[in-house]
Each structure stands twice: as C-alpha cells, then as structure tokens.
C-alpha cells in the first residue's frame, strides 16, 4: 500500500480482504493462497502500512 493512504482506509481494505478470502478464492485461482495465517509471513524487513499493521495486531500476528 502507498504510505500516504489514510490509516483507516488501509485498515478497512485489509480487514475486508482477510474476512472474505472464500470469495477471493472463488474468483481467482491463486486466491486460495490468501489466508490470515500467511498474511505476515515472508514480509520482513518491509514495514507494514500503519493501517494494515493495526489489523494484523488485532489478529495477534504482530506485537
């Protein structure tokens, strides 16, 4: 995400994506790879957008 996007917008986009993974998987073959369990794997050391980080912290994926 672009770092100048509003935190609340990125939070909502991230939330909608991970709360609708079944629909994404039905719409695209690679959609099955989008899971909350994989959300933060292999990303470091790239910093998360504050809005995405907020969602991941709520889900216990970040400290």
PDB file of C-alpha atoms in Angstrom:
ATOM      1  CA  UNK A   1       0.000   0.000   0.000  1.00  0.00           C
ATOM      2  CA  UNK A   2       1.075   3.551  -0.602  1.00  0.00           C
ATOM      3  CA  UNK A   3       2.217   5.029   2.675  1.00  0.00           C
ATOM      4  CA  UNK A   4       0.232   8.223   2.094  1.00  0.00           C
ATOM      5  CA  UNK A   5      -3.112   6.384   2.105  1.00  0.00           C
ATOM      6  CA  UNK A   6      -5.203   7.068   5.220  1.00  0.00           C
ATOM      7  CA  UNK A   7      -4.709   4.564   8.031  1.00  0.00           C
ATOM      8  CA  UNK A   8      -8.436   3.845   8.386  1.00  0.00           C
ATOM      9  CA  UNK A   9      -8.798   3.146   4.656  1.00  0.00           C
ATOM     10  CA  UNK A  10      -5.929   0.648   4.624  1.00  0.00           C
ATOM     11  CA  UNK A  11      -7.243  -0.960   7.813  1.00  0.00           C
ATOM     12  CA  UNK A  12     -10.671  -1.459   6.214  1.00  0.00           C
ATOM     13  CA  UNK A  13      -9.181  -2.771   2.947  1.00  0.00           C
ATOM     14  CA  UNK A  14      -7.032  -5.260   4.842  1.00  0.00           C
ATOM     15  CA  UNK A  15      -9.955  -6.342   7.012  1.00  0.00           C
ATOM     16  CA  UNK A  16     -12.292  -6.820   4.051  1.00  0.00           C
ATOM     17  CA  UNK A  17      -9.691  -8.848   2.173  1.00  0.00           C
ATOM     18  CA  UNK A  18      -8.975 -11.259   5.016  1.00  0.00           C
ATOM     19  CA  UNK A  19     -12.618 -11.572   6.057  1.00  0.00           C
ATOM     20  CA  UNK A  20     -13.655 -12.520   2.509  1.00  0.00           C
ATOM     21  CA  UNK A  21     -10.993 -14.996   1.474  1.00  0.00           C
ATOM     22  CA  UNK A  22     -13.558 -17.578   0.342  1.00  0.00           C
ATOM     23  CA  UNK A  23     -14.985 -15.186  -2.238  1.00  0.00           C
ATOM     24  CA  UNK A  24     -11.491 -14.240  -3.389  1.00  0.00           C
ATOM     25  CA  UNK A  25     -10.586 -17.922  -3.785  1.00  0.00           C
ATOM     26  CA  UNK A  26     -13.694 -18.481  -5.904  1.00  0.00           C
ATOM     27  CA  UNK A  27     -12.874 -15.503  -8.102  1.00  0.00           C
ATOM     28  CA  UNK A  28      -9.209 -16.283  -8.756  1.00  0.00           C
ATOM     29  CA  UNK A  29      -7.184 -19.498  -8.730  1.00  0.00           C
ATOM     30  CA  UNK A  30      -4.439 -18.022  -6.552  1.00  0.00           C
ATOM     31  CA  UNK A  31      -6.987 -16.597  -4.145  1.00  0.00           C
ATOM     32  CA  UNK A  32      -6.691 -19.748  -2.033  1.00  0.00           C
ATOM     33  CA  UNK A  33      -3.203 -18.607  -1.062  1.00  0.00           C
ATOM     34  CA  UNK A  34      -4.571 -15.511   0.652  1.00  0.00           C
ATOM     35  CA  UNK A  35      -5.011 -16.524   4.269  1.00  0.00           C
ATOM     36  CA  UNK A  36      -4.691 -14.676   7.547  1.00  0.00           C
ATOM     37  CA  UNK A  37      -2.146 -17.297   8.608  1.00  0.00           C
ATOM     38  CA  UNK A  38       0.121 -16.272   5.712  1.00  0.00           C
ATOM     39  CA  UNK A  39      -0.546 -12.542   5.954  1.00  0.00           C
ATOM     40  CA  UNK A  40       2.727 -11.562   7.588  1.00  0.00           C
ATOM     41  CA  UNK A  41       4.989 -14.447   6.566  1.00  0.00           C
ATOM     42  CA  UNK A  42       7.984 -13.639   4.406  1.00  0.00           C
ATOM     43  CA  UNK A  43       7.372  -9.883   4.509  1.00  0.00           C
ATOM     44  CA  UNK A  44      10.099  -8.693   6.907  1.00  0.00           C
ATOM     45  CA  UNK A  45      12.012  -6.400   6.772  1.00  0.00           C
ATOM     46  CA  UNK A  46       9.470  -4.450   4.700  1.00  0.00           C
ATOM     47  CA  UNK A  47       7.450  -2.254   7.090  1.00  0.00           C
ATOM     48  CA  UNK A  48       3.688  -2.594   7.091  1.00  0.00           C
ATOM     49  CA  UNK A  49       1.391   0.337   6.467  1.00  0.00           C
ATOM     50  CA  UNK A  50       0.052   1.511   9.864  1.00  0.00           C
ATOM     51  CA  UNK A  51      -3.500   0.550   8.863  1.00  0.00           C
ATOM     52  CA  UNK A  52      -2.521  -2.989   7.878  1.00  0.00           C
ATOM     53  CA  UNK A  53      -0.325  -3.321  10.971  1.00  0.00           C
ATOM     54  CA  UNK A  54      -3.282  -2.346  13.156  1.00  0.00           C
ATOM     55  CA  UNK A  55      -5.390  -5.159  11.673  1.00  0.00           C
ATOM     56  CA  UNK A  56      -2.565  -7.697  11.989  1.00  0.00           C
ATOM     57  CA  UNK A  57      -2.025  -6.711  15.643  1.00  0.00           C
ATOM     58  CA  UNK A  58      -5.742  -7.201  16.331  1.00  0.00           C
ATOM     59  CA  UNK A  59      -5.427 -10.706  14.890  1.00  0.00           C
ATOM     60  CA  UNK A  60      -2.347 -11.445  17.003  1.00  0.00           C
ATOM     61  CA  UNK A  61       0.040 -11.567  14.055  1.00  0.00           C
ATOM     62  CA  UNK A  62       2.217  -8.647  15.168  1.00  0.00           C
ATOM     63  CA  UNK A  63       3.413  -7.492  18.573  1.00  0.00           C
TER      64      UNK A  63
END
